[in-house]
């Protein structure tokens, strides 16, 4: 696999150990162009970066070495991990994103992503459920990589997890209301999967549900806890 290098100065000086790398975090660039994204990720003033950058032709660039902490996640949380930069490898996919014209990820781009993920998983023994999106670990602030990101396809390649429920069965549960007891069960399952949230914080639950749906139930992202969302969450949580 060919990897080109571009230097970004946006990382912690201190090296980290192999063992501390436990997550792969997927992003989209969310900017007008590839060139603009690279410029930002390499500009010391922006204080953002990533380890790998994949353009729409599937070309891979390394911006920061794996053994350095790149600045891609910001304030974030997953399960018992807080501020995931120190424990993760950040991968940026070129895509204009929700703000500038969100489009499907390109075939070549995805096959490069799959290859590099498989390499990293092997190298650092990353667990399947530790391959997540930026919006999963920062659901109140982020939407990337978004609902067009093909998590199911990745899971078919053993990258990340997916449910094993039938589409025909699920569609009947879409928009079906659930009672309060089931809502609490849904909350417990989301927490087990890894989502961090404080239910008492106003508006946060809706955003968490949306983040979950953006990842696992992209057909309807409405922030409502319906039966389909609950059943998927139950199924996913069993795989953790
Ligand atoms: Zn991001």
Tab-separated table of C-alpha atoms and ligand atoms in Angstrom, residues 27-28 72 92 134 142 144, ligand 1:
chain	number	residue	atom	x	y	z
A	27	UNK	CA	-13.833	11.796	10.000
A	28	UNK	CA	-14.785	13.719	6.942
A	72	UNK	CA	-8.392	15.265	15.486
A	92	UNK	CA	-9.848	11.969	7.451
A	134	UNK	CA	-16.209	11.432	15.199
A	142	UNK	CA	-20.026	16.685	15.331
A	144	UNK	CA	-18.934	13.368	10.646
B	1	LIG	ZN1	-14.093	15.047	12.560
